Structures are given as structure tokens and as C-alpha cells.
Coordinates of C-alpha atoms and ligand atoms in Angstrom, one line a residue:
X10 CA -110.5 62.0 -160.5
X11 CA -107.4 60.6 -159.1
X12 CA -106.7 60.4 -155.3
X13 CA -104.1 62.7 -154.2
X14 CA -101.9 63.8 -151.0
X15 CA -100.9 67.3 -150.2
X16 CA -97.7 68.4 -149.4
X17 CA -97.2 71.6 -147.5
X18 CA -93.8 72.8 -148.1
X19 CA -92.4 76.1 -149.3
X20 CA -95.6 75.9 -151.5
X21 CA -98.0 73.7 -151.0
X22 CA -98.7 70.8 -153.7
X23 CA -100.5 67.8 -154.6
X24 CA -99.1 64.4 -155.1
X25 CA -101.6 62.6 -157.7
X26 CA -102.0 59.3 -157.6
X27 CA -103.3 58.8 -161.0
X28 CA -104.6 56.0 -162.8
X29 CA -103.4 57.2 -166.4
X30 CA -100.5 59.8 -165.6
X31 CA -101.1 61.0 -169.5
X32 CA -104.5 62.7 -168.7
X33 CA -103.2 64.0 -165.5
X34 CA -100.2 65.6 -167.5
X35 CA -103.0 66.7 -170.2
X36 CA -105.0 68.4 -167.7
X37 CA -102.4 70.3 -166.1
X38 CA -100.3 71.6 -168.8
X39 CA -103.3 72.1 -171.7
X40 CA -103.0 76.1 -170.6
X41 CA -99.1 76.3 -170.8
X42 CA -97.3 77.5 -173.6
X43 CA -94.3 75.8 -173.2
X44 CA -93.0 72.9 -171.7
X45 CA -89.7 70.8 -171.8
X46 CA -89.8 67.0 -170.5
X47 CA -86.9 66.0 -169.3
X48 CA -86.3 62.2 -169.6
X49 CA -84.1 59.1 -171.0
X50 CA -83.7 57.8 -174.6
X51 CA -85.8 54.6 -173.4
X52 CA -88.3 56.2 -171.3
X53 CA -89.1 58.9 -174.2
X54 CA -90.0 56.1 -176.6
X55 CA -92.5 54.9 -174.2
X56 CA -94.2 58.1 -173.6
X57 CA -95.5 58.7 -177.2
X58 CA -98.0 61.5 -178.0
X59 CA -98.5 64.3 -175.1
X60 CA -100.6 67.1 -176.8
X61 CA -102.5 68.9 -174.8
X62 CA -104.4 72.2 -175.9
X63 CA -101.5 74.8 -177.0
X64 CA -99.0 73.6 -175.1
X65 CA -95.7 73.1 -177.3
X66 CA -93.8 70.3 -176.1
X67 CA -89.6 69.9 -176.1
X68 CA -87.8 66.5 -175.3
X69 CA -84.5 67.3 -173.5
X70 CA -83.5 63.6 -173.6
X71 CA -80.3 63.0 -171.0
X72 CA -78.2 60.0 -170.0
X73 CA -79.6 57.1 -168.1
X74 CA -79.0 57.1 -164.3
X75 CA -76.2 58.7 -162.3
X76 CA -74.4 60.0 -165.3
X77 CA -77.5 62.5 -166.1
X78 CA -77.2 64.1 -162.9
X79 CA -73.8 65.9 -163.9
X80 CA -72.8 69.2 -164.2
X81 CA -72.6 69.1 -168.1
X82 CA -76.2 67.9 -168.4
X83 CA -77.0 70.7 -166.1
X84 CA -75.5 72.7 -168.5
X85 CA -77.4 71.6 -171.3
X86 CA -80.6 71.7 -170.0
X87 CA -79.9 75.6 -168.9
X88 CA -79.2 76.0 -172.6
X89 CA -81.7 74.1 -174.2
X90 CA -84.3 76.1 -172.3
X91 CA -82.6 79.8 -172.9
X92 CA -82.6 78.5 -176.8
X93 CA -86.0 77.4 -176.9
X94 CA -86.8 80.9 -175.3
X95 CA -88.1 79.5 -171.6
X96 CA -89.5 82.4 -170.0
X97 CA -91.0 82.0 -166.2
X98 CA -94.9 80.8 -167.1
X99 CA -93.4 77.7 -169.1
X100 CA -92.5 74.5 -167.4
X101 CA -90.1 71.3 -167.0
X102 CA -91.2 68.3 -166.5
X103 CA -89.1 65.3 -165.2
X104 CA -90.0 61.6 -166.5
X105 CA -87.6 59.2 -165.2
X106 CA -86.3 57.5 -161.8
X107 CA -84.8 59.5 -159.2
X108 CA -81.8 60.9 -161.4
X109 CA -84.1 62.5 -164.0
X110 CA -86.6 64.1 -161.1
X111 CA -83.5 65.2 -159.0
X112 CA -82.0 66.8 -162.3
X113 CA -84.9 68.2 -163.8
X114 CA -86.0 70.3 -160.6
X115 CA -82.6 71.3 -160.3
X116 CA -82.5 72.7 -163.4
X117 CA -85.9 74.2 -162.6
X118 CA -84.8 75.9 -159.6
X119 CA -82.1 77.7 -161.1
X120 CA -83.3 78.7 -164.6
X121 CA -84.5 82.5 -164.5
X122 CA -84.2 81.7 -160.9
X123 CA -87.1 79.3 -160.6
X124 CA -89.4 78.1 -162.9
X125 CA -92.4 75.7 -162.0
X126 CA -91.8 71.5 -162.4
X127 CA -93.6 68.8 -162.1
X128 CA -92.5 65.5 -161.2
X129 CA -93.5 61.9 -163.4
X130 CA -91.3 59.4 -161.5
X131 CA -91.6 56.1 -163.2
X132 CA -89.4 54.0 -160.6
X133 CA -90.5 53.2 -157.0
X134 CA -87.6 54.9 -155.4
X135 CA -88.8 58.1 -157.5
X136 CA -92.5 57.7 -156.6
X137 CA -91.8 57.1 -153.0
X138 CA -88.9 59.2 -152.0
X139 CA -86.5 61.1 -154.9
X140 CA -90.1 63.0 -156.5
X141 CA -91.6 63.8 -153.1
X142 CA -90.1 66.4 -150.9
X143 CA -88.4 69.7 -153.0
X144 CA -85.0 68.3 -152.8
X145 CA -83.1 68.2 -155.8
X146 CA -79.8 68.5 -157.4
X147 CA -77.0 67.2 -159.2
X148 CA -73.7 65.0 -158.3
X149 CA -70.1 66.8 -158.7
X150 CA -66.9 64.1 -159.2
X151 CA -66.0 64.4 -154.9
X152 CA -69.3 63.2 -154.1
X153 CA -73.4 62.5 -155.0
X154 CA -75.9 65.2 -154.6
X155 CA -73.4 67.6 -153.7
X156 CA -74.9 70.5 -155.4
X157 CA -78.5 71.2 -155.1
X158 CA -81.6 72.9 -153.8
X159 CA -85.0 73.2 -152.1
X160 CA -87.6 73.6 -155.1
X161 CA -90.9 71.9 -154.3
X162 CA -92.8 70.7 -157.7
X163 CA -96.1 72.4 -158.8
X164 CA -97.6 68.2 -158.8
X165 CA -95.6 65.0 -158.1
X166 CA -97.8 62.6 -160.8
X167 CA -97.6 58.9 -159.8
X168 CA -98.8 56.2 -162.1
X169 CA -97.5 52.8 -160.3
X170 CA -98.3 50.9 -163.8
X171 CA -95.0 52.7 -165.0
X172 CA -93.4 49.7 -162.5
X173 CA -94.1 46.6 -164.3
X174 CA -91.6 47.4 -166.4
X175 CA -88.9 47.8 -164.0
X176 CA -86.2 45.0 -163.2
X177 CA -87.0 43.0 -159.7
X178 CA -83.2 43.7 -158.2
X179 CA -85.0 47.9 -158.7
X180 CA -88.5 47.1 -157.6
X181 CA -86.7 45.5 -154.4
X182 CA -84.6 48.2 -154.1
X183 CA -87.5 50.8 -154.1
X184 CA -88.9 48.6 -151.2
X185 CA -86.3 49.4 -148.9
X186 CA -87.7 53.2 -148.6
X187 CA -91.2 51.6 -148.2
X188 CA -90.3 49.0 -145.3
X189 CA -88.3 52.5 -143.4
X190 CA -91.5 54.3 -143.6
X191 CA -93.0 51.4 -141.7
X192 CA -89.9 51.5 -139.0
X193 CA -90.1 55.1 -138.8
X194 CA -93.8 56.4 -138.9
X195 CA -96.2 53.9 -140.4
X196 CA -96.0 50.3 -138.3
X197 CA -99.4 49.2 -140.9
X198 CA -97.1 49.6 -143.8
X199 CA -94.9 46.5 -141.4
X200 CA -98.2 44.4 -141.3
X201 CA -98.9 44.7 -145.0
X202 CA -95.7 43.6 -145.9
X203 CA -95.0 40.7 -143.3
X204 CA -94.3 37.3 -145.3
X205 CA -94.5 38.9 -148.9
X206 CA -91.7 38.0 -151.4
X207 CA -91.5 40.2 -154.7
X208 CA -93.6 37.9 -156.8
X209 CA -96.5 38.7 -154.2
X210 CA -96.0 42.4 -154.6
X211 CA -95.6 42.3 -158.2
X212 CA -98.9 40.4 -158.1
X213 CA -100.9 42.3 -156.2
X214 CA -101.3 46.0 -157.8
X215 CA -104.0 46.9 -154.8
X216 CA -101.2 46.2 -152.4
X217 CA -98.3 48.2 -154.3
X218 CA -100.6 51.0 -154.8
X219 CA -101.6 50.8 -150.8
X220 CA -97.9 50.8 -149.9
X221 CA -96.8 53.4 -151.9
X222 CA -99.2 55.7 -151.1
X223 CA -99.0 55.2 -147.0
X224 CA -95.3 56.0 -147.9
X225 CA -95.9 58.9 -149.4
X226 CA -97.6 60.0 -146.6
X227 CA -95.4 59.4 -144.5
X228 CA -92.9 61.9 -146.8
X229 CA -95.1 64.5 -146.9
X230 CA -95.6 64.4 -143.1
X231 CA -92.6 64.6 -142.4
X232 CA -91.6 67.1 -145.0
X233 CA -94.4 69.4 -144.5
X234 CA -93.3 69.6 -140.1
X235 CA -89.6 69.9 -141.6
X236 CA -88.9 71.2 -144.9
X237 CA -85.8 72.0 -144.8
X238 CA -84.2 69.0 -142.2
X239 CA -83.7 70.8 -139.0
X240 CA -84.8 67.7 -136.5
X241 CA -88.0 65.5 -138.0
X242 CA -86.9 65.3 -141.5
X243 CA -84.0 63.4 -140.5
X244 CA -86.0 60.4 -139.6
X245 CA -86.0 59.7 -143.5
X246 CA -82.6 59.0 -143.1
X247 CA -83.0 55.5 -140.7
X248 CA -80.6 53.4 -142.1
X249 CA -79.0 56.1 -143.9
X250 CA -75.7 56.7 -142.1
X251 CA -74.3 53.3 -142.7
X252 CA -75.8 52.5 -145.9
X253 CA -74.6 56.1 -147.2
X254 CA -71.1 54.5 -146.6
X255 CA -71.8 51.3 -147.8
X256 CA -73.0 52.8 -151.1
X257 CA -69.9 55.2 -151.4
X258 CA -67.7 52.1 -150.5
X259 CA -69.1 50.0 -153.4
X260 CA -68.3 52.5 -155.1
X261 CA -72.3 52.8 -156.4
X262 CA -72.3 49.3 -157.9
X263 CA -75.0 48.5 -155.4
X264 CA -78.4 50.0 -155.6
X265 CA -79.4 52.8 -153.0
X266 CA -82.3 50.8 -151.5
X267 CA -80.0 47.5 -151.2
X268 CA -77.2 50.0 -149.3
X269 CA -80.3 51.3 -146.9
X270 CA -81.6 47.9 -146.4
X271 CA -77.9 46.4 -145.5
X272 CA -78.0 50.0 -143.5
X273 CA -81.5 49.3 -141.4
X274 CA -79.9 45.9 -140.3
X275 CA -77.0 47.5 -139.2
X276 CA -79.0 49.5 -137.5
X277 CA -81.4 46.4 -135.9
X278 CA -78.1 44.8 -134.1
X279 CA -76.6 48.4 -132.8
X280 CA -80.2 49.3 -131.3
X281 CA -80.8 45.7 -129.8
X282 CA -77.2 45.5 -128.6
X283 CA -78.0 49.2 -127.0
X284 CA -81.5 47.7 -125.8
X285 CA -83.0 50.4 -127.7
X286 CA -85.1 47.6 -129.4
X287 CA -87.0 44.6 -128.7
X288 CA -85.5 41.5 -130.0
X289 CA -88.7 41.1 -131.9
X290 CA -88.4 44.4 -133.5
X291 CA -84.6 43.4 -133.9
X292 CA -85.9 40.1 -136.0
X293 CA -88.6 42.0 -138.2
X294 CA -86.0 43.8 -139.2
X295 CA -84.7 40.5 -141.4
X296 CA -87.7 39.0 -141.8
X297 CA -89.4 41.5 -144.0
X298 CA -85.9 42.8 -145.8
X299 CA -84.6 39.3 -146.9
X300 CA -88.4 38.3 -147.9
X301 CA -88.2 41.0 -150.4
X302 CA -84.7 39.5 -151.1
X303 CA -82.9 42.7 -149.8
X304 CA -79.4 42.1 -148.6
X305 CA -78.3 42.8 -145.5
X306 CA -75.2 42.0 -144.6
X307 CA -71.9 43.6 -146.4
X308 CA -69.0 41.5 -146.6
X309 CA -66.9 43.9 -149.1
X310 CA -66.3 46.3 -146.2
X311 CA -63.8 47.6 -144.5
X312 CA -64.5 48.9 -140.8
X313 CA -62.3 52.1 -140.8
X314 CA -62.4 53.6 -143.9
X315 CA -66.9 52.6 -143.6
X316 CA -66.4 54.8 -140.8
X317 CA -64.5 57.1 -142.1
X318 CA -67.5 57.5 -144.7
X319 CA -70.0 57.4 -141.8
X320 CA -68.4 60.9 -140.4
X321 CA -69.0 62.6 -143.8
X322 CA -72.4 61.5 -142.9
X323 CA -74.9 64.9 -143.3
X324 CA -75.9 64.1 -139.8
X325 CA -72.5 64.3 -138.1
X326 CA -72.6 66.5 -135.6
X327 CA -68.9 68.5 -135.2
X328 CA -66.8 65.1 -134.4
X329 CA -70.1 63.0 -132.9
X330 CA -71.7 59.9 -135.4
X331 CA -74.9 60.4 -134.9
X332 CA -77.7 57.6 -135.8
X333 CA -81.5 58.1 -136.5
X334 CA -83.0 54.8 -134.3
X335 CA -86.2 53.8 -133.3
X336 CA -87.2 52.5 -130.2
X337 CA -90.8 50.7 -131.7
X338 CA -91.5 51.0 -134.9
X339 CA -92.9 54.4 -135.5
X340 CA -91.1 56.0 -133.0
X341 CA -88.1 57.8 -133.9
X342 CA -84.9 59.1 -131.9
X343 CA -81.3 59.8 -132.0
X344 CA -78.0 58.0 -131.1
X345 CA -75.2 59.9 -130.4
X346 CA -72.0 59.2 -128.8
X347 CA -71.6 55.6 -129.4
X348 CA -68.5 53.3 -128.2
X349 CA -66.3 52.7 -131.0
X350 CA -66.6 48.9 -129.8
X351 CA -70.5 49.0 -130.2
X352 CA -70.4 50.2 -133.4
X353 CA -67.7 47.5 -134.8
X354 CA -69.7 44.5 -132.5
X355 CA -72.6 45.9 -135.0
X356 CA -70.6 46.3 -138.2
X357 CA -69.3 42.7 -137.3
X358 CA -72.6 41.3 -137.5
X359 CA -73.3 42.8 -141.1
X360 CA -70.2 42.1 -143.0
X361 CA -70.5 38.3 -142.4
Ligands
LIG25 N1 -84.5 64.2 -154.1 C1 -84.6 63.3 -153.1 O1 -85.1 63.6 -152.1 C2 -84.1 61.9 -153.4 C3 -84.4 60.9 -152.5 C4 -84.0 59.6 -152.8 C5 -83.2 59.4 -153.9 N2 -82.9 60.4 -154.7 C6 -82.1 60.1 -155.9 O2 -82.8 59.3 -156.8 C7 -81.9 58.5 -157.5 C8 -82.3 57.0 -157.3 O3 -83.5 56.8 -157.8 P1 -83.8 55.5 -158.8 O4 -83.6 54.3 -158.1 O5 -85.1 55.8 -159.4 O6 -82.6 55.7 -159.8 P2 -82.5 55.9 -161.4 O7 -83.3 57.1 -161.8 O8 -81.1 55.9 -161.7 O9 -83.3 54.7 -162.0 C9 -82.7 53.4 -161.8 C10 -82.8 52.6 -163.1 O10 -84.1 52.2 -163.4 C11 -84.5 52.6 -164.7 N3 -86.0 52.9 -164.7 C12 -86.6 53.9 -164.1 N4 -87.9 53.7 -164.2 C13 -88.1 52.6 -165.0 C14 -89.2 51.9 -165.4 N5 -90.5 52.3 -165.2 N6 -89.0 50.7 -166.1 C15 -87.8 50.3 -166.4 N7 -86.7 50.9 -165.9 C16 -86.8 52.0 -165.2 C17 -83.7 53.8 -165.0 O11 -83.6 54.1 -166.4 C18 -82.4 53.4 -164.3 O12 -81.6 52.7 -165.2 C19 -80.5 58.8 -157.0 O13 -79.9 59.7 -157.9 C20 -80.8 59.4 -155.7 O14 -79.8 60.4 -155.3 C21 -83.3 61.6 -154.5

């Protein structure tokens, strides 16, 4: 019996945390009649045999990473399933990182209107963040995630032996969403990880497994107060609103955890210079994010057109930059209204 946490969103859902995620599948698709996993050429050769009573399975393989979250893939997986006669009992299933989950419960939301999905993220950005939560969706060419939709999975199934496999620059970048867990809701998750380099983590499976599910917790908390990011939700975003530009800067050659990591620093010198934060809290900050060899300065930048990028932010309030901070860690508010000279003393401090 694996442990599990329930998510209470627009349907209310468990996240498994299974020890085999092939007998969890088994189990909760051996009374389906159809089912389509939707994954990569490489992660598809690792799954192998998924029988499972009468269940008749369909591999809609799709590009690795950003490129399968396009339109055209979108496309195909919409016409895969109307060939391969989809009705609304069958189901999709999304194996991958982040870009397969966000594009398979896309497509599940919108085929016949919704069908039901369930969620096998093998990366630790997927299992702590991208799988949990209903959001999903698909990048256009102005922008990432820029078309999508609330579609909660029937099960999120997370198997954190899928991670040895994974490079340490993505196991590190994964990371970055665990550590702003700790800074936003969950200071134990601070404690746990105080001193540890990536070799100790990769080492230590209880520990992983520990982190990972404290941080899922702390999604579905704050998803199942806030489904659809009116106030609360937004705390998921610490870190975001610089980092979001940082990553759009680099133009995606840096890893979304690395940009959020470079972004929660950014965030440490504005709240200390705003004496929002201790100057402890300020230094835990670095400690724990360059343990894990996490970057956190920028150096590529430039300040106006970063902040140009900042405004797009989702949180931009009419004209107003407006910052998730803490003022402890697990204590959350907002920052609006900043000096222009604040926010470049800050940005100076990063792009060292
Ligand atoms: N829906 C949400 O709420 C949400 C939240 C955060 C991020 N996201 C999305 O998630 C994506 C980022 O997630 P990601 O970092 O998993 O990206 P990803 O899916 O692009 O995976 C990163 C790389 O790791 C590889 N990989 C995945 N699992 C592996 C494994 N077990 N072993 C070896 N390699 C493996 C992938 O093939 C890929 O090359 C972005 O598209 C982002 O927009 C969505």
C-alpha cells in the first residue's frame, strides 16, 4: 500500500507515493478499456510491459522537453486519440518530466472536453511541482505556457527511483522547488537540507523521498485553499518574478530550477535590503542553494530589458511589480511598489 496525499481541487485526488509506480498503474487502470501513455522515445524504452487486465494500451511517443509542449504535438495527440476511437471512460496517461505531464493533461482537458489523466512524472521538478496542482498546457512561439488549463489528474503516481537516472545539473534544478517550499511553508524541509551537497541527497533515498513528499504537501495545501491562484497560490511563485525573466532572458538555456534559484537570491538581498528579512534568513538563502550547487547570481543580464520581462510577470498588478516575499521562512507576503533603485541595488548584487 503506498502512502499517499490528497489534493482537494476541482476534484479531489490522491498523490501516490509508490514504491513500484508499475503496480500502482496496474491497479488503477486494469478496469479501463483504453488508455494512451503519453511519453518520450527514451523514457518509453524504459517502461517495458504495462498489461493490466483488459486495458489496451497506446504509446503516443512525443519530442523530448520544451519542443513536445507545441501546438503541433497538441495536434497530434487530439488526433491520435479521435483515430484510436477515445471515447470519455478511456484515459491518458503522462510519463515524462514536466513537458510530458503539462502536455498530456492538456490534451486531456480538451479532448471530448475532458477526459480523466493520470500523472507518472519521472523528474523531480515533475514529481514536486509540474504533476501536482491541475495546471497544464502547452507553449505558443511569443511565450511558454501560454495556452492552457485547470484539469486536476484522477492520481499523480510518484516513484522517486525514476530519479537515479536523471543528470545532477536536473536533480539540482528539481531542488530549487524543494528548498522554496521550505522558504514558503515548510521551514523542516530548511533543516533537512542544511549542509547537504547533491552527492548526500543522491545518497540518501530516505531523505529524497522525505523531501519530496513534505513538498508535495506543501502543493497541495496550497492548491487545495487556492486552486485557481487568486491570493495563496501565488506563494508557489517566491522567486518566480525574477527568475521568470532570467529564464526568458537566457533565452531557456538555463534550467527552470537554476533561474528560480538565481531568482530566490534576488529575492534574499531585496527583502534584507527592505528589512523584510533577517540577515540570517538573508544567508540561508546561499548556504543551502550553492550547497546543492545552484547558481545564484546572473551575470548575462541586462537590468532594463530583465525588467522589462519582470512586468510581463503573471503577478503584475496594472503597472505595479509585485514580489511574493517572506518575512521568516514559512511566512509569506507581498511587495509592491518598490523603488526602481531598490530593485537595481538588488539586481546588482546577483549579476556579479
Ligand atoms: N503544470 C505546472 O504547474 C508546472 C509547474 C512547474 C513546471 N512546469 C513545467 O514543467 C517543465 C519542467 O519540468 P522538467 O524539469 O521535468 O522538464 P522536462 O520535462 O523538459 O525534463 C527535463 C529533462 O529531463 C529528462 N528526464 C526526465 N525524467 C528523467 C529521468 N527519470 N531520467 C533521465 N532523464 C529524465 C527529460 O527527458 C528532459 O530532457 C516545464 O515545461 C515547465 O513549464 C509545469
Amino acid at each position: 500500500m503506498s502512502e499517499k496525499i490528497t489534493v482537494s481541487a476541482e476534484r479531489t485526488y490522491d498523490v501516490l507515493l509508490a514504491a513500484d509506480w508499475r503496480s500502482s498503474l496496474r491497479e488503477l487502470t486494469h478496469n479501463k478499456v483504453r488508455c494512451a501513455i503519453v511519453t518520450t522515445q527514451s523514457m518509453k524504452e524504459r517502461i517495458g510491459n504495462l498489461e493490466a487486465g483488459d486495458c489496451e494500451f497506446t504509446y503516443c511517443v512525443i519530442p523530448d522537453g520544451e519542443e513536445g509542449k507545441s501546438p503541433a504535438v497538441l495536434m497530434q495527440l487530439w488526433n491520435w486519440l479521435a483515430a484510436a476511437g477515445f471515447t470519455r471512460s478511456d484515459l491518458i496517461v503522462g510519463i515524462g518530466g514536466g513537458a510530458v505531464t503539462d502536455i498530456a493533461g492538456f490534451a486531456a482537458a480538451t479532448y471530448l472536453r475532458g477526459i480523466d489523466w493520470i500523472a507518472v512524472p519521472t523528474s523531480v521538478a515533475g514529481a514536486v511541482d509540474a504533476a501536482v496542482g491541475g495546471k497544464t498546457g502547452a507553449n505558443l512561439d511569443y511565450g511558454k505556457n501560454l495556452i492552457g488549463s485547470f484539469h486536476s489528474p484522477l492520481n499523480v503516481i510518484v516513484d522517486i527511483s525514476w530519479f537515479d537516472s536523471l543528470s545532477d545539473r536536473d536533480f539540482a534544478a528539481g531542488l530549487a522547488e524543494v528548498v522554496k517550499c521550505g522558504f514558503i511553508k515548510d521551514p523542516e524541509i530548511l533543516s533537512l537540507m542544511a549542509g547537504c551537497t547533491i552527492a548526500n541527497l543522491r545518497a540518501d533515498q530516505g531523505l529524497v523521498s522525505d523531501l519530496v513528499k513534505r513538498s508535495i504537501q506543501v502543493k497541495a495545501d496550497v492548491v487545495g485553499a487556492d486552486f485557481t491562484e487568486s491570493y495563496l497560490r501565488e506563494t508557489l511563485n517566491y522567486g518566480h518574478t525574477f527568475g521568470h525573466a532570467v529564464e526568458k532572458h537566457a533565452k531557456y538555456s538555463l534550467r527552470h530550477g537554476e533561474c528560480v534559484s538565481i531568482g530566490m537570491a534576488f529575492m534574499a538581498h531585496l527583502q534584507l535590503a527592505q528589512g523584510l528579512i533577517s540577515q540570517e534568513v538573508h544567508d540561508l538563502h546561499f548556504s543551502i542553494l550553492s550547497s546543492l550547487d545552484l547558481p545564484v547570481t546572473y551575470s548575462q543580464g541586462d537590468w532594463l530589458e530583465l525588467k522589462a520581462l519582470m512586468s510581463m510577470d503573471k503577478k503584475v498588478r496594472g503597472n505595479t511589480l509585485r514580489f511574493v516575499t517572506i518575512t521568516e521562512p514559512g511566512k509569506c507576503d507581498r511587495l509592491e511598489g518598490v523603488a526602481d533603485s531598490a530593485l537595481y541595488e538588488a539586481y546588482g548584487k546577483v549579476s556579479l
